[in-house]
Tab-separated table of C-alpha atoms and ligand atoms in Angstrom:
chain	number	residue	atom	x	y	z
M	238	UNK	CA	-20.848	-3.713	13.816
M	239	UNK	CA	-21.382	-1.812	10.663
M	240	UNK	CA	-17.534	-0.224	9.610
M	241	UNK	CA	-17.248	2.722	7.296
M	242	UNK	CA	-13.871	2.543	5.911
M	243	UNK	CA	-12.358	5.706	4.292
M	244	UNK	CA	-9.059	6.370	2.375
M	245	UNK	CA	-9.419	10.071	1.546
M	246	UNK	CA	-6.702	11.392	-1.368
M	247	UNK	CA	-6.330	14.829	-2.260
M	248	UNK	CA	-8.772	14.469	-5.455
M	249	UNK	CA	-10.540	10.758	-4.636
M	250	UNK	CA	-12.439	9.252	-1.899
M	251	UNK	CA	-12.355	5.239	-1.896
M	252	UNK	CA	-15.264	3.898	0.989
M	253	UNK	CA	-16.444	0.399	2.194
M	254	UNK	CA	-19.169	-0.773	4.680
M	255	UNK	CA	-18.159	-3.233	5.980
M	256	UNK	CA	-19.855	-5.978	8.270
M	257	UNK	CA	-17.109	-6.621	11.171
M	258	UNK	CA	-19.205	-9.909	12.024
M	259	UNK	CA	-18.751	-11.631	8.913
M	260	UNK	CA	-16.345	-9.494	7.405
M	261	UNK	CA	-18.251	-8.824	4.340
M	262	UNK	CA	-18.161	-5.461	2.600
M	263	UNK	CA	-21.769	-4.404	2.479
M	264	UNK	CA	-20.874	-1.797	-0.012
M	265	UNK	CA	-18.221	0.072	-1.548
M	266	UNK	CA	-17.292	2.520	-4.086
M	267	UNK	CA	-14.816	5.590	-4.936
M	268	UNK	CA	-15.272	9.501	-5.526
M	269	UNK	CA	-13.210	11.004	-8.137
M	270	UNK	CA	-11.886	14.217	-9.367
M	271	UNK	CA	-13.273	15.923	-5.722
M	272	UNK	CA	-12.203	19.728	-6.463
M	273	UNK	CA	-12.183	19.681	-10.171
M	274	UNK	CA	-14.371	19.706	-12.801
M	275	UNK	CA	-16.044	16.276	-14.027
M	276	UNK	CA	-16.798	14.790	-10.474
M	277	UNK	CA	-18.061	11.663	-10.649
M	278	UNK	CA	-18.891	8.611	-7.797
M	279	UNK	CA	-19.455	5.327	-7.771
M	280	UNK	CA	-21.669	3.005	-5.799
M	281	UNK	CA	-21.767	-0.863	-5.863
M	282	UNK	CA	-24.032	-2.649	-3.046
M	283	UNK	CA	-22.928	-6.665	-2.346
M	284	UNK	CA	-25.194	-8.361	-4.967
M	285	UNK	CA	-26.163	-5.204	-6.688
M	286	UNK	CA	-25.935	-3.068	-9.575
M	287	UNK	CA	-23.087	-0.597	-9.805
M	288	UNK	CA	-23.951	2.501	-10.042
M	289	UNK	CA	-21.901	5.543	-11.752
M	290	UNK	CA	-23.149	9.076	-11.494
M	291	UNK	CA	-21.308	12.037	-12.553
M	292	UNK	CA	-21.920	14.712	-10.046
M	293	UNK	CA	-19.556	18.201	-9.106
M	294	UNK	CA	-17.771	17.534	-5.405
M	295	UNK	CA	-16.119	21.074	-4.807
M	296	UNK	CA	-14.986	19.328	-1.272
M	297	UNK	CA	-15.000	16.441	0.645
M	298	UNK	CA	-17.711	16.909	2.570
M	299	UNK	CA	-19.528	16.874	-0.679
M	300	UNK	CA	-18.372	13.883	-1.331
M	301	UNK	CA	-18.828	12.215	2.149
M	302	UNK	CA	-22.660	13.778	1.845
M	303	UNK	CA	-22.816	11.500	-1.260
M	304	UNK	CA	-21.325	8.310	0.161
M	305	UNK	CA	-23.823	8.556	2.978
M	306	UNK	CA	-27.344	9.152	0.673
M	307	UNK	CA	-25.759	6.262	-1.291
M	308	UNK	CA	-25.956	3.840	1.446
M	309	UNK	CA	-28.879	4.973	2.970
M	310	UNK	CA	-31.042	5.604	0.012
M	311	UNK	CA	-34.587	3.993	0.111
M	312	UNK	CA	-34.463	1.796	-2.786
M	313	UNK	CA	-30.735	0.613	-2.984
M	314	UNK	CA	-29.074	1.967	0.353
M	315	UNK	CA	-27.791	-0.946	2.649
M	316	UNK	CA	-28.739	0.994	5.873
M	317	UNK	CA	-31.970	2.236	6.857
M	318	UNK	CA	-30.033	5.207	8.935
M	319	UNK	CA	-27.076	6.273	9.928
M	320	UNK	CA	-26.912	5.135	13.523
M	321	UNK	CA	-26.566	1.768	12.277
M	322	UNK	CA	-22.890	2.731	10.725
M	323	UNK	CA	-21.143	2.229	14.221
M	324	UNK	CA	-17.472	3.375	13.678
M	325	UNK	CA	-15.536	4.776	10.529
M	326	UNK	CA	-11.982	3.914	10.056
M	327	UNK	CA	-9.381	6.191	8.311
M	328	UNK	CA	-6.621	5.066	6.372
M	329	UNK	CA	-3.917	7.808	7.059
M	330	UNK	CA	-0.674	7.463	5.369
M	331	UNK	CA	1.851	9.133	7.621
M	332	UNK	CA	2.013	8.461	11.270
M	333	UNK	CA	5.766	9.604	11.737
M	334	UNK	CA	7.611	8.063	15.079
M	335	UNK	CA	4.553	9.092	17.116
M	336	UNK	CA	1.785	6.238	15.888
M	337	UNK	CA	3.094	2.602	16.397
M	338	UNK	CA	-0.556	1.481	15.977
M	339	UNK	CA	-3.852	2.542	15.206
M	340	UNK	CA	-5.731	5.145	17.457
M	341	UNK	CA	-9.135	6.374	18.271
M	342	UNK	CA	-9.418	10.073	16.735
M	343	UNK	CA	-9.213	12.702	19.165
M	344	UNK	CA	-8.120	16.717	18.780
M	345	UNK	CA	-4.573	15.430	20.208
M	346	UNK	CA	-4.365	12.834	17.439
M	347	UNK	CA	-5.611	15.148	14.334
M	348	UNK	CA	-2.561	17.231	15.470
M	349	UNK	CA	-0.243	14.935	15.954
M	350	UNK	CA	-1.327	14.280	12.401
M	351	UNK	CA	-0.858	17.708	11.022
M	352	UNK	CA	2.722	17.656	12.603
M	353	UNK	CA	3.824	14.549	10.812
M	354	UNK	CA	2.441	16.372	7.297
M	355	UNK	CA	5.647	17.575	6.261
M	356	UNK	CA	6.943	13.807	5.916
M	357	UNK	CA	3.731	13.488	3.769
M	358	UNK	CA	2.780	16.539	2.741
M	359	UNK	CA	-0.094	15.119	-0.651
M	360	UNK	CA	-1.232	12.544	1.865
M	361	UNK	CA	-2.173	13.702	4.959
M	362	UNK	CA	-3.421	17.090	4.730
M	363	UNK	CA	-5.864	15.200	2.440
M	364	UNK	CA	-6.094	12.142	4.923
M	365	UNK	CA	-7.645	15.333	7.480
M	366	UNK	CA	-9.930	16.533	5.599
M	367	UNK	CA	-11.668	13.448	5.632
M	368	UNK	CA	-11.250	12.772	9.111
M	369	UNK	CA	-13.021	16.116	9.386
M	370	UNK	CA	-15.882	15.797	6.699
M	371	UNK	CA	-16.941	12.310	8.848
M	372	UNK	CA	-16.842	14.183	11.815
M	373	UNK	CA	-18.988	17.242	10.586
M	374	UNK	CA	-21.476	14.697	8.938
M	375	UNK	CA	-21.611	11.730	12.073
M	376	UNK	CA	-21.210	13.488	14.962
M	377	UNK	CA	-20.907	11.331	17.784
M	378	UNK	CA	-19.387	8.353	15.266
M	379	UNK	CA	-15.969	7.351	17.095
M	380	UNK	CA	-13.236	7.674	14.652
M	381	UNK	CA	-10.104	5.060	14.032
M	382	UNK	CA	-7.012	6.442	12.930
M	383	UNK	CA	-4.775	3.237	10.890
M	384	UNK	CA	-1.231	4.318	9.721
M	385	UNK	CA	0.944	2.990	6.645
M	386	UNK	CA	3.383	3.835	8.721
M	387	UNK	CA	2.984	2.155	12.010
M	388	UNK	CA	3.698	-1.429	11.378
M	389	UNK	CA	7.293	-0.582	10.302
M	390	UNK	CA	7.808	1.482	13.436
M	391	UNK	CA	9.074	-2.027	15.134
M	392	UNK	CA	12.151	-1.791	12.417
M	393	UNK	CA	15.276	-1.336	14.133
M	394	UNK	CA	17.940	1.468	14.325
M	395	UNK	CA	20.509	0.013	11.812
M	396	UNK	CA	17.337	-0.428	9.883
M	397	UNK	CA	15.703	3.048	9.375
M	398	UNK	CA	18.699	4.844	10.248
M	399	UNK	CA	20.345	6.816	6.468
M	400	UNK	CA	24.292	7.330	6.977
M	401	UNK	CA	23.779	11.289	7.547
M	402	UNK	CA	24.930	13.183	9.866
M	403	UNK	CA	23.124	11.981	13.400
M	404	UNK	CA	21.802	15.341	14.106
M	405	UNK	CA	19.247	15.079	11.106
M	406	UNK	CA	17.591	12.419	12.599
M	407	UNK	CA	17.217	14.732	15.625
M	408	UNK	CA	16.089	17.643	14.500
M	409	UNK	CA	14.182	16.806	11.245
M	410	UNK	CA	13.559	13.357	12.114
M	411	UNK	CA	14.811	12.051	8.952
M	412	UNK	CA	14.808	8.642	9.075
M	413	UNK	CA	13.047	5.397	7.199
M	414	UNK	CA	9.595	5.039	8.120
M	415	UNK	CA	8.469	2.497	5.183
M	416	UNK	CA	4.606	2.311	3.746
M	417	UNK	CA	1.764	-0.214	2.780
M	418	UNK	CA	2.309	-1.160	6.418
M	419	UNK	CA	-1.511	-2.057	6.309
M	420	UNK	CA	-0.787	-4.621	3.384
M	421	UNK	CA	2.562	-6.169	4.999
M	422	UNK	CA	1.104	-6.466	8.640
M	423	UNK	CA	-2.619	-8.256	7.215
M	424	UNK	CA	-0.524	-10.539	4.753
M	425	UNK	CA	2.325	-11.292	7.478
M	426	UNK	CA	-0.528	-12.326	9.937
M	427	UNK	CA	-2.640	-14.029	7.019
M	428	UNK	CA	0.223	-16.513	6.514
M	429	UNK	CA	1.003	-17.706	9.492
M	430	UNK	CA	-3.196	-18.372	9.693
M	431	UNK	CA	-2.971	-20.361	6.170
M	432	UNK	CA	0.258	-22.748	7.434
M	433	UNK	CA	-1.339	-22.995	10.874
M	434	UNK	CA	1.931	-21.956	12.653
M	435	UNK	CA	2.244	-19.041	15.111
M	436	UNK	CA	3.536	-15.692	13.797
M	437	UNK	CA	6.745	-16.321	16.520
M	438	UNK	CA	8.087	-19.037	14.641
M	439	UNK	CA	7.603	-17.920	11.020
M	440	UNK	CA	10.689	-15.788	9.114
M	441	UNK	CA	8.555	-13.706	6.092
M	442	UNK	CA	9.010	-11.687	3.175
M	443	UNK	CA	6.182	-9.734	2.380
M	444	UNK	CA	6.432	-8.969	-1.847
M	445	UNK	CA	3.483	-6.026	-2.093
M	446	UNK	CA	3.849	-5.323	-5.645
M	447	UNK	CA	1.055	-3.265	-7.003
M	448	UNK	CA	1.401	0.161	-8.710
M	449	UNK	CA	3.436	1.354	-5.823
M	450	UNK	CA	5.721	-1.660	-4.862
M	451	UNK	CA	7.583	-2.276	-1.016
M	452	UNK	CA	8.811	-5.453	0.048
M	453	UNK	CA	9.032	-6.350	4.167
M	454	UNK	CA	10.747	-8.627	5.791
M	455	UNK	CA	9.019	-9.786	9.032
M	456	UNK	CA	10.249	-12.168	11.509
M	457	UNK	CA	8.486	-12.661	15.172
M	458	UNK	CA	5.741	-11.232	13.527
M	459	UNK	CA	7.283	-7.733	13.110
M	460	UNK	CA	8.815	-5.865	10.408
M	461	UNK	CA	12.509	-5.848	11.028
M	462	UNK	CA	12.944	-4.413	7.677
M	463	UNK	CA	11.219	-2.473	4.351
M	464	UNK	CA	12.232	-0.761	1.144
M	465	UNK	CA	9.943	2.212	1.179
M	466	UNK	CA	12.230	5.036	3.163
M	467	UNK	CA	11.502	8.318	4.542
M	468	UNK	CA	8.537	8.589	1.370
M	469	UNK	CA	7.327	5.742	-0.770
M	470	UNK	CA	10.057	6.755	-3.376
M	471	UNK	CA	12.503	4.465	-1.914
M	472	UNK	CA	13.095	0.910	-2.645
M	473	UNK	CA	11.798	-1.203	-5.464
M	474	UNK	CA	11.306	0.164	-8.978
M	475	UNK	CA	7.671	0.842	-9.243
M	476	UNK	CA	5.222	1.740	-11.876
M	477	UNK	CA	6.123	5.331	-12.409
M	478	UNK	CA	8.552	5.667	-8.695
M	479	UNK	CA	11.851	5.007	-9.643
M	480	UNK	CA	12.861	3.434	-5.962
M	481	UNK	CA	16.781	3.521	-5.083
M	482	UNK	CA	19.164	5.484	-7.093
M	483	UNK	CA	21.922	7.293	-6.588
M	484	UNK	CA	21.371	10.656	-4.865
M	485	UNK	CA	23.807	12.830	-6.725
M	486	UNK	CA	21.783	11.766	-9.806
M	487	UNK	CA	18.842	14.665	-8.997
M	488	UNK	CA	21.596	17.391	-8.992
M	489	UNK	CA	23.034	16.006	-12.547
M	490	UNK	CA	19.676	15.551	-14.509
M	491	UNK	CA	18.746	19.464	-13.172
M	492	UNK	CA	22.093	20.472	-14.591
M	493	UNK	CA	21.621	18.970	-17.620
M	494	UNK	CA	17.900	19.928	-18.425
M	495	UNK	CA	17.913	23.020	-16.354
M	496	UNK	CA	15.145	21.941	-13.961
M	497	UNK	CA	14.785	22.641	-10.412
M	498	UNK	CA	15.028	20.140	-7.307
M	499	UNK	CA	11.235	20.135	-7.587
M	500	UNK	CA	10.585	19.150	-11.200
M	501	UNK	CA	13.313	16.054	-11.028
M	502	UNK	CA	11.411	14.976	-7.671
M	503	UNK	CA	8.431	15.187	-9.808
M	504	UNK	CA	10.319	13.138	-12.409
M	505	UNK	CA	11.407	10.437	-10.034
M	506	UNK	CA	7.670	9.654	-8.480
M	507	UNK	CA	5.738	10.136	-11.759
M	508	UNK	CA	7.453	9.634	-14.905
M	509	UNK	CA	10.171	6.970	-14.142
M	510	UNK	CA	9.989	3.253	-12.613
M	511	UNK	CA	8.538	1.118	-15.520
M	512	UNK	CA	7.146	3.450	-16.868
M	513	UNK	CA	10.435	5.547	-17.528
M	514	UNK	CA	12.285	2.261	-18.200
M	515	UNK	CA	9.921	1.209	-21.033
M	516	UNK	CA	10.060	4.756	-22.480
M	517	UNK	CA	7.101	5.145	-22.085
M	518	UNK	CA	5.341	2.084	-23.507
M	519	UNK	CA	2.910	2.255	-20.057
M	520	UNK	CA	2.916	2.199	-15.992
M	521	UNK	CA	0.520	-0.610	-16.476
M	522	UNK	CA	2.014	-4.262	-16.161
M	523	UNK	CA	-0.750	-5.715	-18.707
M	524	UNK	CA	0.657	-3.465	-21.277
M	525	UNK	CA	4.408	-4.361	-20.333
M	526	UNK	CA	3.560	-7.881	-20.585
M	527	UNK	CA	1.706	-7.724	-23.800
M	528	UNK	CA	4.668	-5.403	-25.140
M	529	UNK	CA	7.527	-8.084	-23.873
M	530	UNK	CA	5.704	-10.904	-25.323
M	531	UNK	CA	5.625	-9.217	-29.057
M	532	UNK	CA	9.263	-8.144	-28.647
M	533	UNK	CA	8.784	-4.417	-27.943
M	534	UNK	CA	12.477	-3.629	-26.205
M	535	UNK	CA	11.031	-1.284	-23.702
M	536	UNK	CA	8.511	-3.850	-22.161
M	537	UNK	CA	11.299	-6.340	-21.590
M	538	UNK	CA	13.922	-3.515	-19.889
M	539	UNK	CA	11.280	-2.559	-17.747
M	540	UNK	CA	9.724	-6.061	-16.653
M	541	UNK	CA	13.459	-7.509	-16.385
M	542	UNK	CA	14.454	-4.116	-14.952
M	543	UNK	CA	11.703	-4.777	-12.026
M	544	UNK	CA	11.832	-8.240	-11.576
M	545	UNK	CA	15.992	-8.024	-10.457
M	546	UNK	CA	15.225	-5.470	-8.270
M	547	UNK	CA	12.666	-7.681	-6.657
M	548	UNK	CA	15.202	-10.529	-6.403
M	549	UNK	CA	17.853	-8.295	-5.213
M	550	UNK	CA	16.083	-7.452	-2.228
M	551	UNK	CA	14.638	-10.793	-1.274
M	552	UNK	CA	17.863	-11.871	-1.099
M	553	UNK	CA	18.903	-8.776	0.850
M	554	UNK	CA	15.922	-9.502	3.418
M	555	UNK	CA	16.873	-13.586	3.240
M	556	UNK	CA	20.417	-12.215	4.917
M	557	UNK	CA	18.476	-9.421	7.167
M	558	UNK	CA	15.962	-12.438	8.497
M	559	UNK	CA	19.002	-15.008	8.743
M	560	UNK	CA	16.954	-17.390	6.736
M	561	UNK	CA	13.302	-17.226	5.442
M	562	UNK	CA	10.661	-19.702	5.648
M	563	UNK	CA	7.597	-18.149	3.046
M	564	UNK	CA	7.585	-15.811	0.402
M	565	UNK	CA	4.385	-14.315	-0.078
M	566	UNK	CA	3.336	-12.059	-3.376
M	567	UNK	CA	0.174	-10.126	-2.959
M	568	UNK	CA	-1.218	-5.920	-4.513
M	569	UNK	CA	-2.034	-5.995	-8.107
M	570	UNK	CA	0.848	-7.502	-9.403
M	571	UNK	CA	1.970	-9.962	-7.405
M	572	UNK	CA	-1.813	-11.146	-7.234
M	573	UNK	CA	-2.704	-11.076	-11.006
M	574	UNK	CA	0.634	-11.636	-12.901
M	575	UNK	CA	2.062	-15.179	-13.274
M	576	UNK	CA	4.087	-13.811	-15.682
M	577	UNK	CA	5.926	-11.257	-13.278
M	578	UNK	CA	5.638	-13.767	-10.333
M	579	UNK	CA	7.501	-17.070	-12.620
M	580	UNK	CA	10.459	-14.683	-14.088
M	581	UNK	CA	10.914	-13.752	-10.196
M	582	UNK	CA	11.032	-17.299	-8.513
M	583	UNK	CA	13.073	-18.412	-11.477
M	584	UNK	CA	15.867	-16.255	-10.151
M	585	UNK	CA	15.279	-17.540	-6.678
M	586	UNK	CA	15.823	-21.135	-6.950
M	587	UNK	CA	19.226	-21.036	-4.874
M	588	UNK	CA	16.687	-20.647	-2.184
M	589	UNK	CA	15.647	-23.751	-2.687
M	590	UNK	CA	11.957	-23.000	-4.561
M	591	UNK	CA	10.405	-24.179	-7.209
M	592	UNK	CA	7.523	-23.020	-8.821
M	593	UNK	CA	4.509	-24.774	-9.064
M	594	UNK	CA	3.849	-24.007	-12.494
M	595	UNK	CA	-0.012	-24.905	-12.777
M	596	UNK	CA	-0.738	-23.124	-9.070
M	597	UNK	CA	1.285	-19.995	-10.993
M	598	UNK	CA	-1.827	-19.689	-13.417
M	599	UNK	CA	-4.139	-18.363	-10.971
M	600	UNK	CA	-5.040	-15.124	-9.966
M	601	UNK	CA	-6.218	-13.656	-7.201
M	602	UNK	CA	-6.573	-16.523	-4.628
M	603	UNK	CA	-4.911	-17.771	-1.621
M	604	UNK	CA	-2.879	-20.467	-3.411
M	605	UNK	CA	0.875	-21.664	-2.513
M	606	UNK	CA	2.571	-21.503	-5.863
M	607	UNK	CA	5.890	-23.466	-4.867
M	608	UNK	CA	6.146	-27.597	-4.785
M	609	UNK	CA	5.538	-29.102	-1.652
M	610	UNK	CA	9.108	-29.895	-1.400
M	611	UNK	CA	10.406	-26.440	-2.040
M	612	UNK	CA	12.846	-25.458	1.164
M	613	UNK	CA	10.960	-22.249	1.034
M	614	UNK	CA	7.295	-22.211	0.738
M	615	UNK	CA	6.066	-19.486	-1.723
M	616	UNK	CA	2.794	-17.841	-1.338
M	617	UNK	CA	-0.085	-15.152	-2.982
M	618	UNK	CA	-2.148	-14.001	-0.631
M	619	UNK	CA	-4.584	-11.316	-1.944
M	620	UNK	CA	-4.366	-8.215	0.539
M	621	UNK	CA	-7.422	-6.464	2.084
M	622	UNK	CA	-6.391	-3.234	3.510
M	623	UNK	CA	-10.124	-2.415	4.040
M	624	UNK	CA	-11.165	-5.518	6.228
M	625	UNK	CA	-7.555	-4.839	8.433
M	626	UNK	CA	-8.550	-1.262	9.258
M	627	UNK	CA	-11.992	-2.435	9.824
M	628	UNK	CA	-10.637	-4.735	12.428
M	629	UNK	CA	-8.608	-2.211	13.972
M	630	UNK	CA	-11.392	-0.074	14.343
M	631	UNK	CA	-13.712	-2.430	15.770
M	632	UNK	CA	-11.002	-3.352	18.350
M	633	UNK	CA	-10.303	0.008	19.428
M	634	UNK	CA	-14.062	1.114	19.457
M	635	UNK	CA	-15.738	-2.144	21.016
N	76	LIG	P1	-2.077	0.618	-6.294
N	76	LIG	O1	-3.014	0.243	-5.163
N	76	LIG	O2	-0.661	0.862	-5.863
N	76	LIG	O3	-2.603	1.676	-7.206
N	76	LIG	P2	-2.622	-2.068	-7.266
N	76	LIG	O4	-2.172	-2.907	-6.157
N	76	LIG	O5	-4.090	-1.924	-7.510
N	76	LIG	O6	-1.936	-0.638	-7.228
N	76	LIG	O7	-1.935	-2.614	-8.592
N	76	LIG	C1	-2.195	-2.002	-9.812
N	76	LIG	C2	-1.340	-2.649	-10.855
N	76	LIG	O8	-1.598	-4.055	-10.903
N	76	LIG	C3	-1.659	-2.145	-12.239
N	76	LIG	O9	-0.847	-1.056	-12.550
N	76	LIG	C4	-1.341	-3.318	-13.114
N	76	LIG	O10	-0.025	-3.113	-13.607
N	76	LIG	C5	-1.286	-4.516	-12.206
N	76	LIG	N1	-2.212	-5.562	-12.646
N	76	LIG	C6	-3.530	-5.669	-12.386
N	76	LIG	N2	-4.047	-6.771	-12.991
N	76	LIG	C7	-3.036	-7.361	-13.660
N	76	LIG	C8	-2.909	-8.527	-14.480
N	76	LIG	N3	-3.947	-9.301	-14.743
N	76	LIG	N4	-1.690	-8.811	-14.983
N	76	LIG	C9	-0.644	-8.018	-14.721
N	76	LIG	N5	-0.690	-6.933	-13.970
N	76	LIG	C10	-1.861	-6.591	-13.445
């Protein structure tokens, strides 16, 4: 079965086809700046030419319209119609305590959805609108819904539980819900595949560290633990997030600058992490990297800055899982950056790791980076977000 896969933002549109029996993306590309001046969308067919075309989206739907005369377009479509697209599969970020997996879209569900938006509210009002711009444009199409949210939903009480008062978790729900859930459950799984061993006898921490970072720890094959809280603010410093701090900070800082709640909220998710730490050398980890290797001060506060707080918590999650078996490193970071992935691991070694230094060199690949005799196997294994909703959808659909 042919799977359109669709992670709808409030400005951008990121699609794949993708071919459930051989798990090949047919085609994929990504919509940007849907709403605002300067639209433009990309296209790139397996084995083709990319192509780039700058073109207004006032909406969505515009932008779904697009996707769809992309891949069925006479000369370099990948479908001759759109019956042969047999389910689409949304990637929704919020699914609250309701969603525990993924679901076939229904009027219930798209509720249940718009009831959660307050935990989420740039996500998925946006995450709807595509849901709805599909339906609109492939009527009849059955529609997965697959949650950041829902493989953390296994976590227990002392987990996701914050030391407030009880009755906020009963009326407002406030709890920790943790994201990339996607990511942690497809690399979890992945794992247990690559050392042949059944997800019940493996103890796992998940390292997804990309431009947002959350780290899982996973044991029985479910996530009895994750840094990302109530919104993907908590947890790990991330490229511009800056994860845990001390609440009574956001009270001080709008004191001192005279800025609302708001605009220090804004500061926390977009102007610190890395790239706050660095002052403001860059968000990007090439750039940190480049700027710690020529001595620039802010590239090695941030990197070191990131890399403890990595550490800290894989030790945290070593004591949650009562002993850990693989460590695996996977998003953009953990995938690409040796660099990152060595100063880590260095700081591990009571664990008993460590670190294949020639395996550390590669990018991108399934490759264990720790010596065979390492007590604790370390791993990268590139996540595919795409190809696990795609499975989810074809599961629930078939
Ligand atoms: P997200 O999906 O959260 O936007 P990604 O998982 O795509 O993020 O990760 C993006 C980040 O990966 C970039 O900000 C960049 O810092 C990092 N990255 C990508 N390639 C490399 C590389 N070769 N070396 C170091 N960092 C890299």
């Amino acid at each position: 079965m042919k799977v359109l896969v669709i992670n709808c933002g409030s400005s951008s549109l990121k699609y794949q086809l993708i071919d459930s029996d051989t798990e090949g993306v047919i085609a994929k590309g990504l919509c940007e700046r849907i709403g605002i001046d300067g639209g433009i969308i990309s296209y790139a067919p397996e084995g083709g030419e990319k192509e780039e075309q700058q073109i207004e989206m006032p909406d969505h739907k515009k932008a779904i319209e697009l996707v769809i005369s992309y891949l069925t377009n006479e000369k370099t479509g990948v479908v001759k119609s759109l019956s042969e697209i047999g389910a689409v599969g949304h990637r929704i970020v919020h699914g609250g305590e309701k969603f525990t997996q993924s679901v076939i879209i229904n009027d219930e569900v798209k509720k249940a959805i718009e009831e959660v938006s307050d935990l989420a509210p740039l996500h998925n009002p946006a995450n709807l609108i595509g849901v709805n711009a599909c339906e609109a444009l492939m009527p009849g199409v059955p529609m997965v819904a697959v949650f950041d949210t829902a493989f953390h939903q296994t976590m227990p009480e002392e987990a996701y539980l914050y030391a407030l008062p009880y009755e906020y978790y009963e009326k407002y729900r406030i709890r920790r819900y943790g994201f990339h859930g996607t990511s942690h459950a497809y690399v979890s799984a992945r794992i247990a595949e690559i050392l042949g061993k059944k997800k019940e006898d493996l103890k796992t921490i998940v390292c997804h560290l990309g431009n947002g970072a959350s780290i899982s720890a996973v044991r029985n094959g479910k996530c009895i633990d994750t840094s990302m809280g109530l919104t993907p603010l908590e947890g790990l410093i991330m490229g511009t997030r800056s994860g845990d701090l001390d609440a009574s900070i956001v009270e001080y800082i709008c004191k001192k600058e005279n800025l609302s709640v708001a605009e220090v909220e804004n500061i926390l998710n977009k102007k610190s992490g890395v790239l706050g730490l660095s002052a403001g050398l860059g968000s990007d980890f090439r750039d940190l990297e480049k700027g710690y290797n020529e001595g620039n001060a802010g590239g090695k506060r941030a990197i070191e800055g990131f890399v403890y707080r990595v550490v800290k918590y894989i030790g945290a999650y070593a004591a949650a899982l009562d002993g850990v078996d693989v460590i695996c490193f996977t998003a953009g970071v953990g995938e690409n950056s040796g660099f990152v992935r060595q100063k880590i691991v260095d700081r591990i070694d009571f664990l008993g790791i460590t670190l294949d230094e020639e395996a550390n060199k590669k990018r991108g690949e399934e490759i264990r980076i720790s010596t065979p005799d390492s007590r604790v196997q370390v791993y990268v294994v590139p996540t595919n977000e795409e190809l696990a909703i795609a499975r989810d959808t074809v599961a629930l659909v078939k």
